[in-house]
Coordinates of C-alpha atoms in Angstrom, one line a residue:
X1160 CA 91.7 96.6 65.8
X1161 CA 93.6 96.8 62.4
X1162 CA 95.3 93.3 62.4
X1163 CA 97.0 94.1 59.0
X1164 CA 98.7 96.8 61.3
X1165 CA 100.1 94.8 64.0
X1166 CA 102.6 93.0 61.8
X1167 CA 105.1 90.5 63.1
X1168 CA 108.3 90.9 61.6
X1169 CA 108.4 87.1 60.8
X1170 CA 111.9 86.3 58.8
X1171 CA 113.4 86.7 61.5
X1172 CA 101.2 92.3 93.4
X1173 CA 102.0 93.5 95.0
X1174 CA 99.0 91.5 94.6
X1175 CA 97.0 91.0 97.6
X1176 CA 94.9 87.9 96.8
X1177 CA 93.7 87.6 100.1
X1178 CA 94.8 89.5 103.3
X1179 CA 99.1 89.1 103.7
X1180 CA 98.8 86.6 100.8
X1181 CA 103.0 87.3 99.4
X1182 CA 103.4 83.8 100.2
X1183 CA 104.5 81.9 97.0
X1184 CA 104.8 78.3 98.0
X1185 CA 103.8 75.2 96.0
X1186 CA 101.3 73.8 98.9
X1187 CA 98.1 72.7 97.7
X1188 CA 95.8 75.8 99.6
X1189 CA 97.8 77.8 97.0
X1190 CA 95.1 79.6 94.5
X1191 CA 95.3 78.5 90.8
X1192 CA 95.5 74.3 91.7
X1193 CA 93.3 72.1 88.7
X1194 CA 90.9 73.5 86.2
X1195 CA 89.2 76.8 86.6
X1196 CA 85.4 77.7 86.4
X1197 CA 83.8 80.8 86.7
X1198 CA 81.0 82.0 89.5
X1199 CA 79.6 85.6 88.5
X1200 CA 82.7 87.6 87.3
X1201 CA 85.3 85.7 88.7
X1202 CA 87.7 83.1 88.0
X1203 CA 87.6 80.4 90.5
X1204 CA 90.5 77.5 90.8
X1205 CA 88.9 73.7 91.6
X1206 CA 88.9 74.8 95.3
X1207 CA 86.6 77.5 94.9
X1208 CA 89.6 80.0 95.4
X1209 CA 89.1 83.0 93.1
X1210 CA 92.6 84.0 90.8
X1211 CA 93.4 86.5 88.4
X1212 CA 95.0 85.6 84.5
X1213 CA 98.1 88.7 84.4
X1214 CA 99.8 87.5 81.4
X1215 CA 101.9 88.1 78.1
X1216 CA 101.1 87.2 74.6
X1217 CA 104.3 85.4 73.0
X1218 CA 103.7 85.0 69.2
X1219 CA 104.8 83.2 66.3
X1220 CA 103.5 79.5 66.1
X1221 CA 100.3 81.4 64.0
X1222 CA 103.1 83.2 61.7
X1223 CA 105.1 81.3 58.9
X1224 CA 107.8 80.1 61.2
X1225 CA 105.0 77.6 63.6
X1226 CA 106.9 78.1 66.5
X1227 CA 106.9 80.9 69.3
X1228 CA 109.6 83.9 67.6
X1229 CA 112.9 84.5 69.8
X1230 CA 113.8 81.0 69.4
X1231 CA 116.3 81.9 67.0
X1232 CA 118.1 84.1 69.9
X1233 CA 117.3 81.9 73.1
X1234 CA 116.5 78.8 74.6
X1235 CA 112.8 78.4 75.3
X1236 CA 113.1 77.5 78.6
X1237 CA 114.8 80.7 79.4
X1238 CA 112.3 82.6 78.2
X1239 CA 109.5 81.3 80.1
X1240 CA 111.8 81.2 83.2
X1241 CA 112.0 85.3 82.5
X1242 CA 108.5 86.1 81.8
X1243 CA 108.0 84.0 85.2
X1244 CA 110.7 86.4 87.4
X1245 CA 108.9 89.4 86.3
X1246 CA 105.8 88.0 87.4
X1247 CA 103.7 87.2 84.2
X1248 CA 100.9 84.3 85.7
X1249 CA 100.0 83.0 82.2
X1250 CA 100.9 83.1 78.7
X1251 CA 98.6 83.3 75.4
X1252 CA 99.6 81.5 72.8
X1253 CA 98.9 82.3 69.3
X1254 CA 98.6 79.9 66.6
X1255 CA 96.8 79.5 63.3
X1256 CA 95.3 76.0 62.0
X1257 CA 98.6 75.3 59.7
X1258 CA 100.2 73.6 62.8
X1259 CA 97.9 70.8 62.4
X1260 CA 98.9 69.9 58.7
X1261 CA 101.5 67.4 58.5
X1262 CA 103.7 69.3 55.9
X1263 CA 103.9 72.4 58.3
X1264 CA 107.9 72.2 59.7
X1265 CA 109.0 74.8 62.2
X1266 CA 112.1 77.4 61.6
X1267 CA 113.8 79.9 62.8
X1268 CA 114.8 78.0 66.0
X1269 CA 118.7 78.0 67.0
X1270 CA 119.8 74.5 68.6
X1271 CA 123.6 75.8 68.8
X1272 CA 125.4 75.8 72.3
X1273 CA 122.4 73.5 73.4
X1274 CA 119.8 75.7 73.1
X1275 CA 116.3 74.6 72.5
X1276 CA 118.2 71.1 71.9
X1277 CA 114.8 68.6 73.2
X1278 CA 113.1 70.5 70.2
X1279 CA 114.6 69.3 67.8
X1280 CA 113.2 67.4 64.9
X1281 CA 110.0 68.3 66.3
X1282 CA 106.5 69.3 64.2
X1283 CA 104.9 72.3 65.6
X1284 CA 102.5 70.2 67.8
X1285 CA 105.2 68.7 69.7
X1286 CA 107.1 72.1 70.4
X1287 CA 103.5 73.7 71.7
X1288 CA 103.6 70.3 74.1
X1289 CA 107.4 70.9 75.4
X1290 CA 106.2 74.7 76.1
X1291 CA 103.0 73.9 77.7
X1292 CA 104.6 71.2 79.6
X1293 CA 107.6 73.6 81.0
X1294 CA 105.6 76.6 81.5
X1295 CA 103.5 74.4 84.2
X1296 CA 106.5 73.4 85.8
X1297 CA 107.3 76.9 86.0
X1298 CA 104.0 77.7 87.9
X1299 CA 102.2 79.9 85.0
X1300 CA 99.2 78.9 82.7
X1301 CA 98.5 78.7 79.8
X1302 CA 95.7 80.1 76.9
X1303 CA 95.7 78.5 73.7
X1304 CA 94.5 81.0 71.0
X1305 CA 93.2 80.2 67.6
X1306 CA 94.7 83.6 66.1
X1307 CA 94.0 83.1 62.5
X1308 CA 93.1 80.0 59.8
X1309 CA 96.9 80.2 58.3
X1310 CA 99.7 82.2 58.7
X1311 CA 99.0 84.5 56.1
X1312 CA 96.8 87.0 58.2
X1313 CA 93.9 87.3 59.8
X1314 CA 90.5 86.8 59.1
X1315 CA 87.3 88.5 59.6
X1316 CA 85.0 85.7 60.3
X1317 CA 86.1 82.3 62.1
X1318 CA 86.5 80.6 58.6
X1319 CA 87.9 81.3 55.5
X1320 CA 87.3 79.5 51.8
X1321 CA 90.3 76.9 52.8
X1322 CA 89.6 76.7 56.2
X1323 CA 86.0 76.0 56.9
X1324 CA 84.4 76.3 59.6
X1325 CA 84.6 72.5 60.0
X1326 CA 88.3 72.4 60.1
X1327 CA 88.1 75.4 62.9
X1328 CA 85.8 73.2 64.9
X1329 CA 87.7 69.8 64.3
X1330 CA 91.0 71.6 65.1
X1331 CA 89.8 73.2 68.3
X1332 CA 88.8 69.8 69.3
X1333 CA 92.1 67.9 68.8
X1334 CA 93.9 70.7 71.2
X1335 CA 91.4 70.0 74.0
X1336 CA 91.8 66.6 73.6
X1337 CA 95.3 66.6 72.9
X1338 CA 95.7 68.7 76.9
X1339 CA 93.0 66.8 79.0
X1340 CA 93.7 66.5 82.1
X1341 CA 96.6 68.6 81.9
X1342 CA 95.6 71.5 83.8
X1343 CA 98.5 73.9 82.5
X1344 CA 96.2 74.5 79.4
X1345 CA 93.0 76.5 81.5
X1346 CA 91.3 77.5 78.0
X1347 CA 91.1 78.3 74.5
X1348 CA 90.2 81.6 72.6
X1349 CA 88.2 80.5 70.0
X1350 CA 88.9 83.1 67.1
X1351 CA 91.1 86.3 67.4
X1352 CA 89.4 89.7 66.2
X1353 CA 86.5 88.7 64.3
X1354 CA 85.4 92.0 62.6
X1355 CA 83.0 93.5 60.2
X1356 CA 81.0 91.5 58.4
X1357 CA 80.6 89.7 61.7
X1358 CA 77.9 90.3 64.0
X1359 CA 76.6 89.5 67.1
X1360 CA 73.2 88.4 67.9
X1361 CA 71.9 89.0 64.2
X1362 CA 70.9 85.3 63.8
X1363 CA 72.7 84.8 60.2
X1364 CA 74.7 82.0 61.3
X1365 CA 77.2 82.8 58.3
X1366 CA 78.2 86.0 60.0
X1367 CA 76.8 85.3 63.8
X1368 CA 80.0 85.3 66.0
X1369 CA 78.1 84.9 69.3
X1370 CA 76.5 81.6 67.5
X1371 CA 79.9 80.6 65.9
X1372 CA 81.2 81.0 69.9
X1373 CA 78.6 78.4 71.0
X1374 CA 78.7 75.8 68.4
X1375 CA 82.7 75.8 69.1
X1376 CA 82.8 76.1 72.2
X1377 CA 79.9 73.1 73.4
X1378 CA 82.5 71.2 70.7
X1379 CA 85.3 72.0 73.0
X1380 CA 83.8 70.9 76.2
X1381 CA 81.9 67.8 74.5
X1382 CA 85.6 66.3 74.7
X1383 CA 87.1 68.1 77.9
X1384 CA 84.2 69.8 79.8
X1385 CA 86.7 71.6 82.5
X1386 CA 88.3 74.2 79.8
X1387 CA 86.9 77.9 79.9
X1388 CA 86.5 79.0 76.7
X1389 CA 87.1 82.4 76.0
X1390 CA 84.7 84.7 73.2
X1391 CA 86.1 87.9 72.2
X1392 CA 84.1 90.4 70.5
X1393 CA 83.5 91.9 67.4
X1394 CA 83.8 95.3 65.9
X1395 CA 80.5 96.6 65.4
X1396 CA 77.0 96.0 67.2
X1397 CA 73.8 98.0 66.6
X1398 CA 76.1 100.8 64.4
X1399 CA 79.0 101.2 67.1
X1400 CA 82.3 100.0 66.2
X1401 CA 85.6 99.8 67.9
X1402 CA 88.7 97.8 67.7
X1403 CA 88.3 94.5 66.2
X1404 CA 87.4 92.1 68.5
X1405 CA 86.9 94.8 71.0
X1406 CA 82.7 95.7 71.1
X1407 CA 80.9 93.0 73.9
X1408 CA 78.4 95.4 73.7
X1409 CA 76.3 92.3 72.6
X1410 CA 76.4 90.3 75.4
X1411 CA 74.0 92.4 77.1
X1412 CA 71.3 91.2 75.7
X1413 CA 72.7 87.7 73.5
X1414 CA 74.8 86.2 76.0
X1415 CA 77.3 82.9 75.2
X1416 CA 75.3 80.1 75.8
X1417 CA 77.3 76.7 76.4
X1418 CA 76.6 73.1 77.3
X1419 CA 78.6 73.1 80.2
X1420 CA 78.0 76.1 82.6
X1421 CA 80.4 78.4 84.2
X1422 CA 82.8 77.9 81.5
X1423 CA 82.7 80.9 79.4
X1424 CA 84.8 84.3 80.0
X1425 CA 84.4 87.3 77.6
X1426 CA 87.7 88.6 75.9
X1427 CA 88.0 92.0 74.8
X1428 CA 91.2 93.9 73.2
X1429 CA 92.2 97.5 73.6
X1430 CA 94.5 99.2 71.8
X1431 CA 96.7 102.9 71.9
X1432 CA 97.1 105.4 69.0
X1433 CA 100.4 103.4 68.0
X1434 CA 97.8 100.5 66.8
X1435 CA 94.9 103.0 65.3
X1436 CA 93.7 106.3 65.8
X1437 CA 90.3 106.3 67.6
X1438 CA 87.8 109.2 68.3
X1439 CA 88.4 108.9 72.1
X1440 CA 91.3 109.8 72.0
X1441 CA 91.5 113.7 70.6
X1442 CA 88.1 113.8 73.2
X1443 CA 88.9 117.1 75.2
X1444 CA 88.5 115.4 78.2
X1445 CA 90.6 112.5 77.2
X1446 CA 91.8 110.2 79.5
X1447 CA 89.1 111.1 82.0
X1448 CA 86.7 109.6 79.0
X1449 CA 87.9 106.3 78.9
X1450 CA 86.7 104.3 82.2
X1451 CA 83.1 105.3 80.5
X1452 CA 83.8 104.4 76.9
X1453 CA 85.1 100.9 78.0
X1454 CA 82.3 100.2 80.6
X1455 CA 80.3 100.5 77.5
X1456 CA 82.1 98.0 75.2
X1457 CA 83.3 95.4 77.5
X1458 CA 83.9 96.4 81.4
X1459 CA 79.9 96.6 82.1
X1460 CA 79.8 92.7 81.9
X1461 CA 82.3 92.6 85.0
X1462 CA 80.9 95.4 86.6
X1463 CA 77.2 94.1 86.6
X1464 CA 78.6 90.7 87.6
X1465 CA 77.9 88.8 84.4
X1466 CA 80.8 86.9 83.5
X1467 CA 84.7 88.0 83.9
X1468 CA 86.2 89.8 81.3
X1469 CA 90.0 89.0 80.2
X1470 CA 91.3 91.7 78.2
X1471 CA 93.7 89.5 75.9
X1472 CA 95.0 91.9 74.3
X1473 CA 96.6 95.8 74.5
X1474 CA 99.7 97.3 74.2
X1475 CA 101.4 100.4 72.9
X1476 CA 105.0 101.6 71.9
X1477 CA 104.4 104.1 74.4
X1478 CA 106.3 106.5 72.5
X1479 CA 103.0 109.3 72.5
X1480 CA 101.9 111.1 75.5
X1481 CA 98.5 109.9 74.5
X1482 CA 99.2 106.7 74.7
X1483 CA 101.5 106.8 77.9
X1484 CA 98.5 108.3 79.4
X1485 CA 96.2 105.4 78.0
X1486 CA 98.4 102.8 79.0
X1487 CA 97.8 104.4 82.8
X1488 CA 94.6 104.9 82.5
X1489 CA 93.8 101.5 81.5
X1490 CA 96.0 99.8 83.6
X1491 CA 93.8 101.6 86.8
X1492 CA 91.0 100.4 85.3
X1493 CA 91.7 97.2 85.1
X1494 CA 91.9 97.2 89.1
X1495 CA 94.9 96.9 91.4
X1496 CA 95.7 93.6 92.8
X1497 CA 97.2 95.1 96.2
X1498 CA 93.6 96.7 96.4
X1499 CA 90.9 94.4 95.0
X1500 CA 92.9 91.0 94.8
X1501 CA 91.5 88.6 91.8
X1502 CA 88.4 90.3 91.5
X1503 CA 89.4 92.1 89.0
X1504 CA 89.7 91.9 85.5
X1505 CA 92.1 89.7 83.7
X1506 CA 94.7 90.7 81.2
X1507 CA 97.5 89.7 78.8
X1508 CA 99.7 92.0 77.5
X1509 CA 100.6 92.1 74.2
X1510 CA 103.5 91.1 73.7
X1511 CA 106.2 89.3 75.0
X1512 CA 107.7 89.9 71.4
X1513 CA 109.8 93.0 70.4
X1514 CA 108.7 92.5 66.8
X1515 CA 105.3 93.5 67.1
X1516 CA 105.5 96.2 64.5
X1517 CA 103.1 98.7 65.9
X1518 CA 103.6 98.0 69.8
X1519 CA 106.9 96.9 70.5
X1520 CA 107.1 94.2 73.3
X1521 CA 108.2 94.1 77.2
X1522 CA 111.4 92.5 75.6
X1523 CA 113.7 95.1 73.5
X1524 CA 115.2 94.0 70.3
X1525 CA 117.8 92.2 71.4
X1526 CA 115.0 89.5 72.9
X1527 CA 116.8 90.0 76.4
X1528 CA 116.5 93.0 77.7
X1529 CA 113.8 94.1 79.5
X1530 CA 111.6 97.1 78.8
X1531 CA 111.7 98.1 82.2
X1532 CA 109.2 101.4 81.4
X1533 CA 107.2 99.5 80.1
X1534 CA 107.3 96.5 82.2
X1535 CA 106.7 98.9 85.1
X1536 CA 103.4 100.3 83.7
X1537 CA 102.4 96.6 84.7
X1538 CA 103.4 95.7 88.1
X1539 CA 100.3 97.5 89.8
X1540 CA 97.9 94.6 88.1
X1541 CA 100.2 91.7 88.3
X1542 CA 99.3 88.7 90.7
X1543 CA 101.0 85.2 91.7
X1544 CA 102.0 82.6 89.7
X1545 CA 100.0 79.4 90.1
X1546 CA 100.9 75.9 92.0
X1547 CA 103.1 74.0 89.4
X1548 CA 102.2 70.7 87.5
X1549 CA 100.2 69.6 84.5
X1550 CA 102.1 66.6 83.6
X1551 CA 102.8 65.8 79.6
X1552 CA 100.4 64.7 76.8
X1553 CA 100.6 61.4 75.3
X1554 CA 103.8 60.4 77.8
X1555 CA 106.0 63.8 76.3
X1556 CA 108.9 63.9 79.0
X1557 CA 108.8 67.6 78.6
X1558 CA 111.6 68.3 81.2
X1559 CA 114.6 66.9 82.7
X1560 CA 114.8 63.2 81.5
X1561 CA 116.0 62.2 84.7
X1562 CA 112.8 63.5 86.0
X1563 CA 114.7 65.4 88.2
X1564 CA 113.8 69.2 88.7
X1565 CA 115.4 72.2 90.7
X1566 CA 112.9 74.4 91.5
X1567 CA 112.0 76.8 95.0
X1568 CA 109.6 79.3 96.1
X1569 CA 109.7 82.0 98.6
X1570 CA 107.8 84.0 101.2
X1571 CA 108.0 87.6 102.0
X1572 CA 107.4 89.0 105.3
X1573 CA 107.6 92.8 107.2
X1574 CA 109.0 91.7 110.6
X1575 CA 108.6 95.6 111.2
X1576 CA 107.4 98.7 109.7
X1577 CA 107.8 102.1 111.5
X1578 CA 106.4 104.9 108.3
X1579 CA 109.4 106.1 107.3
X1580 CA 110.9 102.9 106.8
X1581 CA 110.7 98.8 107.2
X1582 CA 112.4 95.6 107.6
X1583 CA 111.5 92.3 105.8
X1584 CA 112.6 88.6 105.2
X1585 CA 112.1 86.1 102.7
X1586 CA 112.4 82.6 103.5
X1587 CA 113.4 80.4 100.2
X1588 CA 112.2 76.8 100.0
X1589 CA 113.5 74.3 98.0
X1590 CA 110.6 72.6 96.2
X1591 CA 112.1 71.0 93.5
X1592 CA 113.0 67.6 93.4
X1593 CA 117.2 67.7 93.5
X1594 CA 119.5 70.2 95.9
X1595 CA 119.9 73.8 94.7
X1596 CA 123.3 75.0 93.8
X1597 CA 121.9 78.4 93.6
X1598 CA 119.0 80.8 93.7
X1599 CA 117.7 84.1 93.0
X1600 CA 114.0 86.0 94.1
X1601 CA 112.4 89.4 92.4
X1602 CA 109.9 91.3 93.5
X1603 CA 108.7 94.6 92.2
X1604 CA 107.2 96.8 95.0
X1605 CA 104.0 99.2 93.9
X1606 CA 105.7 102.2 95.1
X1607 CA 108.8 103.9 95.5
X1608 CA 110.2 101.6 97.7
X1609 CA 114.0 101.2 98.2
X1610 CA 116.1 98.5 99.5
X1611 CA 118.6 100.3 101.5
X1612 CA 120.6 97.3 103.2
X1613 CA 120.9 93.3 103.2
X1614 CA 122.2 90.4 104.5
X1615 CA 122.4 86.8 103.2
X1616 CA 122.0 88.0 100.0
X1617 CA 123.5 90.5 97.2
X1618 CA 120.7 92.6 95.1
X1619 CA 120.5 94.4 92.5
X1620 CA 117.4 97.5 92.1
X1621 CA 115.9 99.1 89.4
X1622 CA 113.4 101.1 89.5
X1623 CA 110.9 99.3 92.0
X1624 CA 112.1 96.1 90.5
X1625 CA 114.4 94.0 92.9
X1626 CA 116.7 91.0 92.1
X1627 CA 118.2 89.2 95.5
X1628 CA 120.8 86.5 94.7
X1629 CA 122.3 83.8 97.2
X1630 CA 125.7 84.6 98.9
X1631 CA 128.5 81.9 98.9
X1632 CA 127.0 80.2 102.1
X1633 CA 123.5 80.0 101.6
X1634 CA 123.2 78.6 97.5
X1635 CA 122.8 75.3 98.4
X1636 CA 119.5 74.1 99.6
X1637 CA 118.4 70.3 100.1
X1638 CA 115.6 69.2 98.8
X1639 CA 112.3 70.5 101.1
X1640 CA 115.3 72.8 102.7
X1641 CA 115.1 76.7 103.6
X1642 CA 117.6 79.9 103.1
X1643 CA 116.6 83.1 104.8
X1644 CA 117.7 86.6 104.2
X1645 CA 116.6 90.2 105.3
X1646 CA 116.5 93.4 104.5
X1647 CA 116.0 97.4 105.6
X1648 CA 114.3 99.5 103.1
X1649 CA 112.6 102.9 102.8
X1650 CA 109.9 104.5 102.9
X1651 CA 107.2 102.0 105.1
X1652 CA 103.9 101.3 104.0
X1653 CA 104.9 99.3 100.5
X1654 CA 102.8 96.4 101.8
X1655 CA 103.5 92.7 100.7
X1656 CA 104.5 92.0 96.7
X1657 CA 104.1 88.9 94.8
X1658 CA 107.6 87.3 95.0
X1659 CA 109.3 84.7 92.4
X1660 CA 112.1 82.3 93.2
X1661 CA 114.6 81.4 90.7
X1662 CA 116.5 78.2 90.6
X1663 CA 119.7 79.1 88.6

């Protein structure tokens, strides 16, 4: 709600897509392949196959630094690879319209020891196009989000004095023509938050959001049609307010309209008592009241088949009670993958970032170290990544100059499963284009599953989160070449998780 309270700190499935689906593999039947559309209130891939956005924010190119914040601790690269192993799908990108001027130079970024070294001497622009480009090597996706008109904060309505709403629109243009045909970007959030004095269906065009939406987003597909565009909402509609950028209540009866159909998703935010305090949450009955107050904001629109929502933003310290019992709460609501696959709703947690002053982030302060609580809350609504690809914009190598990449996937199976306990394998494929020297898969199971022996491999488990490394004998793989390894583990009945393969 309260941007001014979400301060960056800037100086420094288990998922069951279909029946058995724990199959991770690059092949072209996998779900995510080319541009997305949208058929009632889900999110189809360009072969009709319906996928679910499970993602992480990572800030800092819309803050006074113009480039994603952790840079200064780590190698880019790394970091995607990590979101990646924990199973994040798709990352939102923050930025704010100062990227595009040509004085704007990026900081913060450490290029010692080789870090971040094909960054260097780069604008803004260029670093979003080496992140884009790697992430869809890496198999995840990618949101573009116009957070605010500068890095000095955010803004009510999609324009400000210095940025009108010209520039917005011009800007918004140049990214989706800058990634056509490079299928890593899937969309763009127009405008984060908008809040009081903006509206929703009240016809000013001044303060109109849903109007604003529309003339943006027919600009965006007038110059790459195959984008969703995604229209948060607003704080108040007809007297009720919420969280900024939260209240869809609108759409109901003054849907988007856009040029291009099937393009548009609905995007709301949710936020815990670390954020704001709201009336829901001293409610007697509270958290038993909250699957009715959001089907009255935002989940209605999914639930009566309109459009799909994306929540793009939530997040907590989860320091309260309250909010660890929001965070639950939400989280069920939002729909378990192993259950109800990608129809569901979509989400991206915010953040990546520890240095989100009022939530924290999945990563702890030291930008390594994984939140594993936290983290956890997640794994029930995470889903598969996505087949990798994309290519570069304007001829950017992106990658390994060589154009040689090391990269695998892997597939679990239960060979059997007896109740109180199970056995599995997981075949790794080498799907890269050079040999692996070595290799590492995670899962995390829904439950309280334990691995309680293996072979061909060494692990490492915590909580229901498993790391399985290669042994001496089985690291290298040839190119389109297979390692195996199995496992006992306890109890039965944990089903099939999403599972990522590491080259390392």
């Amino acid at each position: 709600m309260f941007r001014s309270l979400r301060r960056a700190l800037c100086a420094v499935a288990a998922a069951l897509l279909l029946p058995l689906a724990g199959v991770h593999t690059a092949e072209a039947a996998e779900p995510g392949a080319g541009y997305w559309h949208t058929s009632g209130r889900q999110i189809l891939d360009a072969a009709g196959q319906p996928v679910r956005i499970a993602g992480i924010n990572w800030f800092g190119f819309e803050t006074a630094n113009y480039a994603p914040h952790g840079l200064w601790s780590r190698d880019y690269k790394s970091m995607i690879d990590q979101m990646r192993s924990l199973g994040y799908n798709t990352i939102r990108l923050p930025f704010s319209d100062d990227i595009f001027k040509s004085t704007t130079v990026p900081n913060s970024i450490d290029f010692s020891s080789g870090k971040n070294a094909d960054l260097q001497g780069l604008n803004s622009l260029q670093i979003l196009d080496k992140i884009v480009s790697y992430t869809g090597q890496d198999g995840l996706k990618v949101i573009l989000d116009r957070h605010r008109p500068d890095a000095g904060g955010q803004s009510a309505l999609w324009y400000t004095s210095a940025v009108p709403e010209s520039t917005w629109i011009a800007n918004l243009k140049s990214l989706a023509t800058r990634y056509k045909g490079q299928d890593t970007v899937i969309g763009i959030d127009l405008h984060n938050e908008p809040h009081d004095p903006a509206c929703w269906g009240c016809g000013d065009t001044t303060r109109d959001w849903r109007l604003a939406a529309e003339r943006a987003g027919n600009a965006v597909l007038s110059v790459n049609p195959e984008l969703l565009v995604f229209v948060e909402g607003v704080q108040t509609f007809n007297g009720v307010s919420g969280w900024w950028g939260g209240n869809l209540m609108g759409v109901a009866d003054y849907p988007v309209r856009l040029d291009v159909p099937n393009r548009v998703v609905y995007s709301a935010h949710d936020y815990a008592t670390s954020v704001a305090q709201q009336s829901w949450f001293s409610d007697p009955s509270f958290p038993d009241n909250m699957p009715g107050i959001w089907d009255k904001y935002w989940g209605y629109i999914f639930k009566q088949n309109i459009a799909p929502v994306w929540v793009g933003e939530f997040g907590t310290t989860l320091q309260s009670t309250v909010d660890q019992k929001w965070l639950a709460a939400l989280v069920n609501y939002l729909r378990p993958t192993s259950t109800y696959g990608a129809d569901s709703f979509h989400w991206t947690f915010w953040s990546w970032n520890p240095n989100s002053g009022d939530t924290g982030g999945i990563l702890k302060d030291d930008w390594a170290t994984v939140d594993t609580v936290k983290d956890g809350y997640l794994a029930s609504v995470k889903a598969p990544g996505f087949p990798s690809g994309g290519g570069d914009p304007g001829g950017d190598p992106g990658g390994d100059p060589g154009g040689s990449r090391a990269a695998c996937t892997a597939a679990y199976t239960v060979s059997s499963d007896w109740g109180s306990g199970f056995n599995a394998e997981v075949k790794v494929t080498n799907s890269g284009t050079t040999a692996l020297k070595s290799w590492k898969v995670t899962w995390t199971w829904p439950g309280a599953q334990k691995v309680t022996s293996m072979w061909n491999a060494s692990y490492a488990q915590s909580g229901a989160s498993v790391t399985a490394a290669n042994v001496d004998h089985n690291g290298a793989v040839p190119v389109g070449g297979t390692a195996s390894f199995g496992f006992g583990g306890a109890p039965g009945g944990g089903g099939v998780p999403a599972v990522t393969c590491t080259a390392t």
